[in-house]
Short mmCIF file of C-alpha atoms and ligand atoms in Angstrom, two decimals:
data_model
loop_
_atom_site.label_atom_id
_atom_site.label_comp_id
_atom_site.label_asym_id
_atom_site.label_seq_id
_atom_site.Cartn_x
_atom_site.Cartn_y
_atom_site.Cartn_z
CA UNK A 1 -48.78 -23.95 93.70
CA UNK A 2 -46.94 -25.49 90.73
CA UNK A 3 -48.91 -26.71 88.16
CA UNK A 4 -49.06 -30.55 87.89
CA UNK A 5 -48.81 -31.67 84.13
CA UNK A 6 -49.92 -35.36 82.48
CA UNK A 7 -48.47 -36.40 79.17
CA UNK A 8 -50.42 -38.88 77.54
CA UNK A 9 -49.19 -41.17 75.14
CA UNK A 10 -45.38 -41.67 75.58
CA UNK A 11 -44.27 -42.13 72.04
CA UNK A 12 -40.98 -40.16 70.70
CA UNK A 13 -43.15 -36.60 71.11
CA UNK A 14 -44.35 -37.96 74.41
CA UNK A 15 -41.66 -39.80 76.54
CA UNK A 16 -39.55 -36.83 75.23
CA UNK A 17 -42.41 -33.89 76.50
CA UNK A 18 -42.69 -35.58 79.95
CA UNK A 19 -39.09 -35.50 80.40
CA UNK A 20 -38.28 -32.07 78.82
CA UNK A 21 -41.45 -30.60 81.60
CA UNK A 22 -39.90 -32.54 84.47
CA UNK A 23 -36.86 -31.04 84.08
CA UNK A 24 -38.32 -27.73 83.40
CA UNK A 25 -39.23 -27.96 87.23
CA UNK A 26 -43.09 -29.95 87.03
CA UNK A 27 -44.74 -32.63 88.69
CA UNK A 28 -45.20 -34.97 85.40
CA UNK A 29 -47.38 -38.14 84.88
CA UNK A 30 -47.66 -39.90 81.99
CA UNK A 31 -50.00 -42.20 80.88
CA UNK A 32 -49.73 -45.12 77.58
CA UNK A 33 -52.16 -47.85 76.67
CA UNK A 34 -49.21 -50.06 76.19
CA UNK A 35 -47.70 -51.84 79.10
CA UNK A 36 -44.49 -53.02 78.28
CA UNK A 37 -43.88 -48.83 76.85
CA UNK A 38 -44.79 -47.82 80.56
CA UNK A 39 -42.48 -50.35 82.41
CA UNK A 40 -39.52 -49.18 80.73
CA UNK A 41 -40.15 -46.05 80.81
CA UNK A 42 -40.39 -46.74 84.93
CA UNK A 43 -37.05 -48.18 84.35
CA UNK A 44 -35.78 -45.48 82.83
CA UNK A 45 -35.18 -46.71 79.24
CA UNK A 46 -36.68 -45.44 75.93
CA UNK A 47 -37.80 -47.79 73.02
CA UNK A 48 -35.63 -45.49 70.73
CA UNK A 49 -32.75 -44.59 70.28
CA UNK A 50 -32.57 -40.62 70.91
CA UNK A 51 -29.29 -39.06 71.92
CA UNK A 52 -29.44 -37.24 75.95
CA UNK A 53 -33.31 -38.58 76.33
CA UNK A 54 -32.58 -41.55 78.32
CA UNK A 55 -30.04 -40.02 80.77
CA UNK A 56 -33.11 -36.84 81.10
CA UNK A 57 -35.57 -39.78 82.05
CA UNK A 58 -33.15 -41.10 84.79
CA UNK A 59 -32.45 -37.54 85.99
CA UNK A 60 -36.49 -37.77 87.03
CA UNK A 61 -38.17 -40.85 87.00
CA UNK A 62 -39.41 -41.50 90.22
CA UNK A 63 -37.83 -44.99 91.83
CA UNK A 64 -34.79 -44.15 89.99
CA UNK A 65 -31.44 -43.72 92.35
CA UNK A 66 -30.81 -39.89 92.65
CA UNK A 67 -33.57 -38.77 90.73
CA UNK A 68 -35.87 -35.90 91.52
CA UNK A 69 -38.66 -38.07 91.78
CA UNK A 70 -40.95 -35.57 89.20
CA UNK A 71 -41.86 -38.03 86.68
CA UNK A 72 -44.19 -41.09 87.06
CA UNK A 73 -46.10 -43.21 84.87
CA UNK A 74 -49.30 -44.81 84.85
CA UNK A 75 -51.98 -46.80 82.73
CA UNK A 76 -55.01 -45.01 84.95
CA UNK A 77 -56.89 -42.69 83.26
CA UNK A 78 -59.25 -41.26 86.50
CA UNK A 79 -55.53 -41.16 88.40
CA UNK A 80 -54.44 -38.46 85.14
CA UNK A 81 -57.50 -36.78 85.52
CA UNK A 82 -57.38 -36.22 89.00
CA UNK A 83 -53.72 -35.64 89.22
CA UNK A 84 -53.00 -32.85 86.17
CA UNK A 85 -53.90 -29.01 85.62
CA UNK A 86 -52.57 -29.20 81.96
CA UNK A 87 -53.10 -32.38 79.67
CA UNK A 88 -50.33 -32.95 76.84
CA UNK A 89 -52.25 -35.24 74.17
CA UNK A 90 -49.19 -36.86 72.17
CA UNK A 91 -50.84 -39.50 70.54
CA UNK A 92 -49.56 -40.23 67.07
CA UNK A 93 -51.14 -39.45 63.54
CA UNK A 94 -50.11 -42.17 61.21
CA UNK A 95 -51.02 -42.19 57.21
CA UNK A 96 -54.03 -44.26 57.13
CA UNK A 97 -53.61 -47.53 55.06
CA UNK A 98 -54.33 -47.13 51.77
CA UNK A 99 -55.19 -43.55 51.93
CA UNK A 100 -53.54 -40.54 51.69
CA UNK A 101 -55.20 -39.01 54.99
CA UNK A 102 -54.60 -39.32 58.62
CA UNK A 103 -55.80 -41.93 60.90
CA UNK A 104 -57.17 -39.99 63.80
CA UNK A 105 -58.48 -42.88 65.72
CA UNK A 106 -55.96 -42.51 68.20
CA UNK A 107 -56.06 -38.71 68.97
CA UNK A 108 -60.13 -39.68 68.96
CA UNK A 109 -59.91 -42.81 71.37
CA UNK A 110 -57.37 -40.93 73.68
CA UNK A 111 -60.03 -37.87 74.17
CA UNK A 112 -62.69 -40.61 74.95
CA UNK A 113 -60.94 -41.86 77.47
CA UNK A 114 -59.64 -38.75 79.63
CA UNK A 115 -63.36 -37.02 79.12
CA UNK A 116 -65.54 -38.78 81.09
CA UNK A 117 -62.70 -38.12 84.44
CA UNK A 118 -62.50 -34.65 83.98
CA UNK A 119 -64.19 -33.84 86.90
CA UNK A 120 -62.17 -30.54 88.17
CA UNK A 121 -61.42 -27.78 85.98
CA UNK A 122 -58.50 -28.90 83.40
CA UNK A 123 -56.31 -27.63 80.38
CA UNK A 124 -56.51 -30.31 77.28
CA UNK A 125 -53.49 -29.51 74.93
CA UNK A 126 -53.27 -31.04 71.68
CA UNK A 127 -49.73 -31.30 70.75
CA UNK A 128 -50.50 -34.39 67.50
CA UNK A 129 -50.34 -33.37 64.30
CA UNK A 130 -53.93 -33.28 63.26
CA UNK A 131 -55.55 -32.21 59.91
CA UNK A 132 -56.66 -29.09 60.14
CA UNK A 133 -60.44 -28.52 62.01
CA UNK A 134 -59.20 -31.21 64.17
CA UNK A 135 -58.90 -28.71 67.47
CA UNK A 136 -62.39 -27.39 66.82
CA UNK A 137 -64.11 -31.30 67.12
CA UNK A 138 -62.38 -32.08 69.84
CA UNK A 139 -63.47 -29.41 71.70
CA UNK A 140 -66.74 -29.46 71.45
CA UNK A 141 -66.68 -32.70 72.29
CA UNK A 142 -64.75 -32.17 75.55
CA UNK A 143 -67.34 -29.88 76.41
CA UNK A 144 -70.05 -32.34 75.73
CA UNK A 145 -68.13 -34.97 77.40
CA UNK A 146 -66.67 -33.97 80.01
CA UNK A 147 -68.53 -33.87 83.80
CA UNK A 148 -66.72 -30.53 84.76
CA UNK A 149 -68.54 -29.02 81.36
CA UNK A 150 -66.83 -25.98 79.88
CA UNK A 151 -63.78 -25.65 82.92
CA UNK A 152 -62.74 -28.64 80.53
CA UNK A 153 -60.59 -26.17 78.09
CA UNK A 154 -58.55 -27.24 74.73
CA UNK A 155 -55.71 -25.47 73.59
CA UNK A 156 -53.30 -26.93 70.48
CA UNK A 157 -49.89 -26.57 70.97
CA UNK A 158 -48.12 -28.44 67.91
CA UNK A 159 -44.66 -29.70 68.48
CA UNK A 160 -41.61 -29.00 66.01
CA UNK A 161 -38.80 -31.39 67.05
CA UNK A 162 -36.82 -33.27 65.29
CA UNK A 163 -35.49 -36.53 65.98
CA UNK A 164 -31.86 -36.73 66.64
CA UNK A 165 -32.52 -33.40 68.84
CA UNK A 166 -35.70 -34.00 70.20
CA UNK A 167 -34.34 -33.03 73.61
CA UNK A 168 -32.96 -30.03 72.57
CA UNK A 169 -35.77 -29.08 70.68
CA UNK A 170 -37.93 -29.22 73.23
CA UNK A 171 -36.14 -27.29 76.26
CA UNK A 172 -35.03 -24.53 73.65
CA UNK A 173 -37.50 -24.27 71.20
CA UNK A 174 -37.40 -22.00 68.13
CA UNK A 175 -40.50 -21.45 68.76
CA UNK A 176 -44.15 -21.92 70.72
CA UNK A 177 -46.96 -21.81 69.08
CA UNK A 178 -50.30 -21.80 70.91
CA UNK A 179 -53.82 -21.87 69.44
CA UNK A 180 -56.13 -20.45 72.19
CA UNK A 181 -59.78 -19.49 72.58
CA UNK A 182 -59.40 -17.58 76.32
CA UNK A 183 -57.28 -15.80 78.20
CA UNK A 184 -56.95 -18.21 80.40
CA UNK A 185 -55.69 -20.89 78.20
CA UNK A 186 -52.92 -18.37 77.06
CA UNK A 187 -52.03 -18.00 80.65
CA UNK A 188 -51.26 -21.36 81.51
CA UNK A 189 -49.60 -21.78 78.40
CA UNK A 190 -47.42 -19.00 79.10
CA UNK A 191 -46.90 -20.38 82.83
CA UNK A 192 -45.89 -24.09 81.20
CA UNK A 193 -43.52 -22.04 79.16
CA UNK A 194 -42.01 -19.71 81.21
CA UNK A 195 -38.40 -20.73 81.18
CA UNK A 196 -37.87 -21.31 77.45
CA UNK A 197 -39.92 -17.74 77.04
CA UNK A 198 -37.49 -16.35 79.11
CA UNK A 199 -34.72 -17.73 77.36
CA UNK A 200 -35.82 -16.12 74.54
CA UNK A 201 -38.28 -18.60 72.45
CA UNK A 202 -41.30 -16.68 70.92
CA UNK A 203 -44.68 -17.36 71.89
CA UNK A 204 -46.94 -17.21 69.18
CA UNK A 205 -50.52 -16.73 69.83
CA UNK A 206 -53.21 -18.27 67.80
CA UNK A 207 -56.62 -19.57 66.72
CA UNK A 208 -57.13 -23.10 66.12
CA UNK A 209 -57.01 -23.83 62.98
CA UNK A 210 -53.62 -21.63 62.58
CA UNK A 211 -52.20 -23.41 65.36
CA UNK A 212 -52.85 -26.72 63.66
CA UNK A 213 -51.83 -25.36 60.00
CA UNK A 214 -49.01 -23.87 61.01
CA UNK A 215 -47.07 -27.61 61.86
CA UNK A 216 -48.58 -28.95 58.21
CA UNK A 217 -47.14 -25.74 56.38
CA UNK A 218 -43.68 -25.74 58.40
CA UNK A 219 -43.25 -29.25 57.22
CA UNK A 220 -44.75 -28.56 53.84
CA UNK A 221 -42.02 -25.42 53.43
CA UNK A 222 -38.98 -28.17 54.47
CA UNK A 223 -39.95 -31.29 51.77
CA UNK A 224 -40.10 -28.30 49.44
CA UNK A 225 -36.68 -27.33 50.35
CA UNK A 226 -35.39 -30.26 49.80
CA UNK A 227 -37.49 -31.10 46.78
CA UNK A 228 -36.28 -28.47 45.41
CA UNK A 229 -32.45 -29.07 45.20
CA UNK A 230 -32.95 -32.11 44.64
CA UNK A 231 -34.78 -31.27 41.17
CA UNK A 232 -32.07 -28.88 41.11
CA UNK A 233 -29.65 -32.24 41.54
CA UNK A 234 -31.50 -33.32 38.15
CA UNK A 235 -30.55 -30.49 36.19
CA UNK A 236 -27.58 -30.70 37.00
CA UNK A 237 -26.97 -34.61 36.57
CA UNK A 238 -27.72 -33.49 32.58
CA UNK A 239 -25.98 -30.51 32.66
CA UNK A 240 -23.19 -31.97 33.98
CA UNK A 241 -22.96 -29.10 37.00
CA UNK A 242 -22.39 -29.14 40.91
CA UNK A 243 -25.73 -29.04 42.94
CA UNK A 244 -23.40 -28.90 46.09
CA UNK A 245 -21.67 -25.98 44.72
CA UNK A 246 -24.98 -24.21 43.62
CA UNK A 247 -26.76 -24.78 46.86
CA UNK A 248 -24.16 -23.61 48.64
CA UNK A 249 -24.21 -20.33 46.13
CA UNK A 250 -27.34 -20.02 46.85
CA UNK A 251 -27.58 -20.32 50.35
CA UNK A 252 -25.39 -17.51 50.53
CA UNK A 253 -28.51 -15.56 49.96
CA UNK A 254 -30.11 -14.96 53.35
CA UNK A 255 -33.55 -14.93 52.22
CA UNK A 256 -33.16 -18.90 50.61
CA UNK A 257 -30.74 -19.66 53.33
CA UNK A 258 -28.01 -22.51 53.45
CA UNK A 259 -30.25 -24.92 55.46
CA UNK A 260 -31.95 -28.07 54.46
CA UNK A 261 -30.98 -27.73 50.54
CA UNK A 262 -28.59 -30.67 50.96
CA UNK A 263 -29.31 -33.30 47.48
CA UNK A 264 -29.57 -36.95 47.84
CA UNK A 265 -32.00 -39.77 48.32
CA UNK A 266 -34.44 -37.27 49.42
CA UNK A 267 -36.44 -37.24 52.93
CA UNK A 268 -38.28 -40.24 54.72
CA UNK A 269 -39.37 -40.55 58.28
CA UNK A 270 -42.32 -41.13 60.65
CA UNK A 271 -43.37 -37.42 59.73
CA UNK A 272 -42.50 -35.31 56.03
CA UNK A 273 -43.90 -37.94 53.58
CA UNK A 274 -47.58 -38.37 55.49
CA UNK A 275 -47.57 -35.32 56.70
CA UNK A 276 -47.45 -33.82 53.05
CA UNK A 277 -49.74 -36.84 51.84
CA UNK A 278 -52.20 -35.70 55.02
CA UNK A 279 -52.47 -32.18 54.13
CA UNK A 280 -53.28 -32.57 50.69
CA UNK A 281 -56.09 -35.09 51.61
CA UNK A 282 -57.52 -32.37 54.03
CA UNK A 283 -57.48 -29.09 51.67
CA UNK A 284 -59.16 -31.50 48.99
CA UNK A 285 -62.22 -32.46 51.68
CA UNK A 286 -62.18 -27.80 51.92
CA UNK A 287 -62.05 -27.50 48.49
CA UNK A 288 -58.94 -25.88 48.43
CA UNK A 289 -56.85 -29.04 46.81
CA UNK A 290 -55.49 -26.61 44.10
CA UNK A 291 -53.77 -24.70 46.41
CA UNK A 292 -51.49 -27.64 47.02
CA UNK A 293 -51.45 -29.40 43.96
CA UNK A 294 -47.33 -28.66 44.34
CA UNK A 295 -46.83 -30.77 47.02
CA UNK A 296 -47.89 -33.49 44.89
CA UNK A 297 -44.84 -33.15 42.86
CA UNK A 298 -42.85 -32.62 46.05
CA UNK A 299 -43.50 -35.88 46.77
CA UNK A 300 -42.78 -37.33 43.18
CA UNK A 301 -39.52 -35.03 42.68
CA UNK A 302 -38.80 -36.98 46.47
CA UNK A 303 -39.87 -40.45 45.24
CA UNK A 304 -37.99 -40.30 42.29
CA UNK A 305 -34.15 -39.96 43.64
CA UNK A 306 -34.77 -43.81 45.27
CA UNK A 307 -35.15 -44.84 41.74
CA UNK A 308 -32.09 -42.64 40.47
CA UNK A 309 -30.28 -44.04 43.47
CA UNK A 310 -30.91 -47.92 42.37
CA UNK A 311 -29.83 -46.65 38.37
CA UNK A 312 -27.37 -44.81 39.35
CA UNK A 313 -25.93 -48.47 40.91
CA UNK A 314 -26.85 -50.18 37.97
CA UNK A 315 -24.68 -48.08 36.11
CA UNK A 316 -21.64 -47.91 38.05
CA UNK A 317 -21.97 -51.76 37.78
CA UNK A 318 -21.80 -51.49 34.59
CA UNK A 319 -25.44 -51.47 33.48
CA UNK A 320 -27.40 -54.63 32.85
CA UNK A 321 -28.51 -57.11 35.83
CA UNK A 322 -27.71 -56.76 39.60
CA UNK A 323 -27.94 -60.49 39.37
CA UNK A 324 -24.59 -61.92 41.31
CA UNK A 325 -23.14 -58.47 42.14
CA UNK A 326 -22.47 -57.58 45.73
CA UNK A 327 -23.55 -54.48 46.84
CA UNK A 328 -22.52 -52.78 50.48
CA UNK A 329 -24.78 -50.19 51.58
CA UNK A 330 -24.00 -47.69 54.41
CA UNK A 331 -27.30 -46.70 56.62
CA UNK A 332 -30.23 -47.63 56.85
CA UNK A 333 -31.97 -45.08 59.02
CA UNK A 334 -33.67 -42.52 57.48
CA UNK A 335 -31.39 -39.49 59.47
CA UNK A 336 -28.44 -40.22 61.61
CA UNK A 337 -28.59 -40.03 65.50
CA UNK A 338 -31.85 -42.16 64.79
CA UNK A 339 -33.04 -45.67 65.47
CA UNK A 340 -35.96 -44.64 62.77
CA UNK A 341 -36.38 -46.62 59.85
CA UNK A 342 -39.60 -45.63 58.83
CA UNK A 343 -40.08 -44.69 55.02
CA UNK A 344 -36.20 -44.79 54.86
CA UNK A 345 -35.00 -43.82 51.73
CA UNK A 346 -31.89 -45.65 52.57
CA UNK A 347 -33.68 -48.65 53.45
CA UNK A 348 -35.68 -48.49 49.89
CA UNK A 349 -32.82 -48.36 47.83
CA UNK A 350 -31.13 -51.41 49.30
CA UNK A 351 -34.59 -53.28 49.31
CA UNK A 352 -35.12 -52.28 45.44
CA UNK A 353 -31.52 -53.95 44.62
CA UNK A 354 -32.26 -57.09 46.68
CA UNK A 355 -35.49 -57.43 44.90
CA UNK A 356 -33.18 -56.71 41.72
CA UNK A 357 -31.37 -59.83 42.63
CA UNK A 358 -28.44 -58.29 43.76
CA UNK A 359 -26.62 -59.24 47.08
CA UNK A 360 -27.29 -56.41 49.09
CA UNK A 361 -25.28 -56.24 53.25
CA UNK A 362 -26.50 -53.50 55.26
CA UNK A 363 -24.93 -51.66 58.22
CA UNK A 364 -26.42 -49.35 60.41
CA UNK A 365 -24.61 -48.35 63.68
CA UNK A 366 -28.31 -47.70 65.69
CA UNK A 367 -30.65 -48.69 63.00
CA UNK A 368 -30.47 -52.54 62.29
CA UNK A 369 -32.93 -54.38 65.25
CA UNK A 370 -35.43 -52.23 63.10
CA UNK A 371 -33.91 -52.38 59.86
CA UNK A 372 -33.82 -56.28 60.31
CA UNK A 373 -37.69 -56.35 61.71
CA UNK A 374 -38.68 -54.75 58.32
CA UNK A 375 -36.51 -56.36 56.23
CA UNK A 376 -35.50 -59.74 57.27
CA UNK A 377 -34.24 -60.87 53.67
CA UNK A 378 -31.59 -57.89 53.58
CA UNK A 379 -27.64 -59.13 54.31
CA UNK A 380 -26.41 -57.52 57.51
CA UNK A 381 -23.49 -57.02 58.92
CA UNK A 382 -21.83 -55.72 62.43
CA UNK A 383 -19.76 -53.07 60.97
CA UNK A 384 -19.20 -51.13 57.83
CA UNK A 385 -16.06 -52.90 57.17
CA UNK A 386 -17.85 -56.01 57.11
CA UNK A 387 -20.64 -55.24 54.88
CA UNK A 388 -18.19 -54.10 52.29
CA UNK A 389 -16.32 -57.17 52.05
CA UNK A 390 -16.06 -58.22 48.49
CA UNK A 391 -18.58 -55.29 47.52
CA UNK A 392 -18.52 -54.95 43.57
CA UNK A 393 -20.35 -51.21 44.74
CA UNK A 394 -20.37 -49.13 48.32
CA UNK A 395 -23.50 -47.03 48.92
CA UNK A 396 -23.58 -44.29 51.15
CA UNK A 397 -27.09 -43.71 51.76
CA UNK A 398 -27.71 -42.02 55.67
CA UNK A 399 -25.03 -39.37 56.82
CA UNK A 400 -23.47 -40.93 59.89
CA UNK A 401 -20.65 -39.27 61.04
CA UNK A 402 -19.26 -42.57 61.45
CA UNK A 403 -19.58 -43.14 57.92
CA UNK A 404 -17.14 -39.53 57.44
CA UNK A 405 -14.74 -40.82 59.60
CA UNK A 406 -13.83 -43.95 57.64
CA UNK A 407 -10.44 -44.47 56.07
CA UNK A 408 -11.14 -45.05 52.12
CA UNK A 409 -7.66 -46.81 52.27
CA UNK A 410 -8.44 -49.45 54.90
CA UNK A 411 -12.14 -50.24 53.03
CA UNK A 412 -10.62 -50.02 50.44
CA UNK A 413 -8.95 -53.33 50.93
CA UNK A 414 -11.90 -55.09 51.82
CA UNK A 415 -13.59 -54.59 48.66
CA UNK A 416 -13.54 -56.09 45.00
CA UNK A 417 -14.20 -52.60 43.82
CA UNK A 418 -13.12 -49.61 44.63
CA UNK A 419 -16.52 -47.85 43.61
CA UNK A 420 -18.31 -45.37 46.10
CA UNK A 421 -21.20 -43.54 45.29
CA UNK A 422 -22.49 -40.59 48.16
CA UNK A 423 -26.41 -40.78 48.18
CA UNK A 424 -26.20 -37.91 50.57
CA UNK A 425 -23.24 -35.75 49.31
CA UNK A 426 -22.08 -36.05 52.62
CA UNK A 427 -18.59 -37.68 51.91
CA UNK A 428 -15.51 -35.53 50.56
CA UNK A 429 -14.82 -36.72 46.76
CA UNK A 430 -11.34 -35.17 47.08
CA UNK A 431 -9.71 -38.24 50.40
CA UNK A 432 -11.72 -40.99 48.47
CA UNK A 433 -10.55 -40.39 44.79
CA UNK A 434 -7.09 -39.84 46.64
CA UNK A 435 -6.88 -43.60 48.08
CA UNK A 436 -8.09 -44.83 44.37
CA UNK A 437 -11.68 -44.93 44.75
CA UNK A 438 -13.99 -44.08 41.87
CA UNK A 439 -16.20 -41.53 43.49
CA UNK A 440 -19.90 -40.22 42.09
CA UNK A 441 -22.70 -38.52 44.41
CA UNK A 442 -25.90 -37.26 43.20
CA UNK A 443 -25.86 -34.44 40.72
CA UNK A 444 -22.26 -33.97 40.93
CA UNK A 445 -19.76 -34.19 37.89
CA UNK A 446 -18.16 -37.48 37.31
CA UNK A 447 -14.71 -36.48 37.29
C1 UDX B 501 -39.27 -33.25 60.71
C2 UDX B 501 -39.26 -31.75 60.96
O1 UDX B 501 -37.96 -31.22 60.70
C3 UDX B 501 -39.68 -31.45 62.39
O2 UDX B 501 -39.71 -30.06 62.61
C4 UDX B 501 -41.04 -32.07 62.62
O3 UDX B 501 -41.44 -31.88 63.97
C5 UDX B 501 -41.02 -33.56 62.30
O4 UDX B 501 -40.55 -33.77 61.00
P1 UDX B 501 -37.60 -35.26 61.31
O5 UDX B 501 -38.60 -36.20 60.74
O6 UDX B 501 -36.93 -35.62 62.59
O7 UDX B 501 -38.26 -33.83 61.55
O8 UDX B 501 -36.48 -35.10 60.20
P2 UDX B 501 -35.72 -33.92 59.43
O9 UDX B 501 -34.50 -33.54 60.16
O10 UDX B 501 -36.67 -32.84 59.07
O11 UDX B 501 -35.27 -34.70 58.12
C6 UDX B 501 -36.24 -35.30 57.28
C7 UDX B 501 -35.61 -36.03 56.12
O12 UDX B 501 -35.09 -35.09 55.18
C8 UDX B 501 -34.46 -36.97 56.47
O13 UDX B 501 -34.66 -38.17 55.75
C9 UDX B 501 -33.24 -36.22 55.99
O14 UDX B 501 -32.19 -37.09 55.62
C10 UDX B 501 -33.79 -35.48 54.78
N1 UDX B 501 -33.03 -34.26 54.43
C11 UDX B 501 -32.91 -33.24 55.32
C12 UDX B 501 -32.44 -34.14 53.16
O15 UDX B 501 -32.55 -35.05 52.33
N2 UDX B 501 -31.77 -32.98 52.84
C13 UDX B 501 -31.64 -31.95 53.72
O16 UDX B 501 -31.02 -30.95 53.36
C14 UDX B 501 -32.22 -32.09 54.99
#
């Protein structure tokens, strides 16, 4: 018989996992704490904004007009228990307040609720991203906990998608990585997986504590990436050289690779900066903080191109006060094809102005019901013609392809100033300085 397969905790990783298995061919129920999450997802609407996710939750939400009828939701934990062979826990990790580590109180809470219904034998899979040791706890409390004893297994299966192509990501992964402690485990794993296996996505078989490091070090390797051009972007601002130019020399080189080395206002997001900040706080509590002592100055190296960003203004205003100056700032996501505006560089730079005193009008074109939830002082405006209106400065600050396909010539009119400067070296210098503009992007020549 197929296997039946709960999700619980429908969140981005979630609501995207219960979807991705339903239309891998399962019998999906997912479960939240959070009512008004699990009515719309019965609708067939996500809280988010994720391109193909809501028109893969139609395709199988039960109730739904043509659906398949695979995917349900529910707030009953006995009714998971009873119903699923394989568990999915996707409850998030946030950074805990004031603290560098992660608050695990809802991974914690979400095991001490399913436990006590496990009653027939049952595959737990951790998919969070946990500190490392995490997998190890939790299973020994499963076995302690749950009625069915041992036939209660855990497995940790960490998730690598990324927003923007979190559907994607899931039904082709570039990978699978399982930690497992029987054969068994591996075998249902392998079952779950069978058509992206097939399709050619290794399955990597671990312990626990691999499985978990493995997330923490993929996402440790990226900020470094990035970090690292963007330091790169530094040199260069005082040398006076091309950081686009030299990553893409270097990226030539198929060991480095020409992928995520592009300079700017450095990451943000609900994952790199306290995922970083997480692992850090964990190898200090194993005594092995000196290993990644580095990713301390990732994380400054990352800080500091918000600052550069807001100076960088300042200058092209002509140094001095941003008292009475209008500045236009495109994005305010922290990646397009997001809703996200979690630790958004974007978002910090035009926040740091504002404080500044200058007049700062924001436009997103999925990110401003959040943008304006977090900050409610910020200008907005409908489109990105509008929020340039009068601008003394335009800031590009997240990639939109939108923002590519805008005629310099026709903002060009709408502002005092024809002054651009490309916070993500995503715009081409060449059709901007052409309609007049004065053009600068982060450690790129001024000319
Ligand atoms: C990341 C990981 O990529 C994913 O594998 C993991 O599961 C979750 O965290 P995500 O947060 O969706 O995914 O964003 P990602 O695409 O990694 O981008 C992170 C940030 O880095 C964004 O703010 C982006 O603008 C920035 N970035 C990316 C750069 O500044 N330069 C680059 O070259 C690439």
């Amino acid at each position: 018989m197929a296997l039946k397969i709960t999700v619980i905790g429908t969140g981005y990783l979630g609501a995207t996992h219960a979807a991705a298995m339903a239309e891998l061919g399962y019998e999906v129920l997912g479960l939240d704490i959070v009512p008004e999450k699990i009515e719309m997802l019965q609708r067939g609407e996500v809280p988010m904004y994720e391109p193909g996710l809501e028109e893969l939750l139609r395709k199988h939400v039960a109730g739904i007009e043509g659906s398949t009828g695979r995917l349900r939701f529910t707030m009953d934990w006995a009714e998971v228990a009873e119903f699923g062979d394989v568990h999915f826990m996707c409850t998030n990790t946030p950074q805990k307040h004031g603290e560098y580590a992660c608050d695990m109180s809802y991974v914690d809470r979400a095991f001490e609720l399913l436990a006590p219904h496990l009653t027939r034998p049952a595959l737990v899979v951790g998919k969070s991203t946990v500190p490392v040791g995490s997998a190890d706890r939790l299973a020994a409390y499963l076995a302690a906990h749950a009625p069915v004893g041992e036939d209660a297994e855990l497995a940790w299966n960490p998730e690598f998608l990324r927003e923007g192509f979190a559907v994607q990501d899931t039904l082709h992964p570039d990978r699978i990585v399982v930690g497992v402690r029987s054969e068994r485990a591996e075998k249902l794993l392998r079952e779950v997986y069978a058509t992206p296996v097939a399709a050619g996505s290794p399955f990597v078989v671990t312990d626990f504590p691999t499985a978990e490091l493995v997330k923490t070090a993929a996402n440790s390797f990226l900020a470094t990436k990035i970090s690292f051009i963007n330091a790169m972007a530094e040199v260069c601002e005082a040398a006076d050289g091309d950081v686009v130019k030299l990553a893409e020399a270097i990226g030539h080189d198929e060991r480095i690779g020409k992928k995520f080395l592009r300079a700017g206002i450095g990451f943000g997001g609900g994952c790199l900066p306290k995922d970083i900040r997480a692992f850090m706080a964990r190898a200090g509590e194993l005594g092995a903080d000196q290993a990644l002592t580095f990713l301390r100055e990732i994380d400054s190296i990352n800080m500091r191109r918000r600052g550069q960003m807001v100076e960088m203004t300042r200058e092209a205003l002509g140094g001095g006060s941003f008292l009475g100056k209008r500045v236009a700032v495109l994005g305010a996501t922290f990646k397009p094809d997001s809703d996200d505006v979690r630790d958004s560089p974007a978002l910090n730079v035009a926040g740091q102005i504002h404080l500044q005193g200058g007049q700062v009008t924001v436009y997103d074109p999925k990110g401003m019901p959040n943008a304006l939830r977090l900050f409610p002082t910020l200008g907005y405006a409908d489109t990105a013609v509008e929020a340039v209106r009068g601008a003394d400065v335009v800031l590009h600050l997240t990639e939109w392809r939108e923002f590519r396909e805008l005629d310099p010539a026709t903002l060009g009119e709408a502002v005092r100033a024809r002054v651009v400067l490309d916070g993500r070296n995503a715009l081409d210098p060449a059709l901007w300085r052409k309609a007049g503009w004065t053009f600068r992007a982060m450690g790129r020549p001024t000319a």
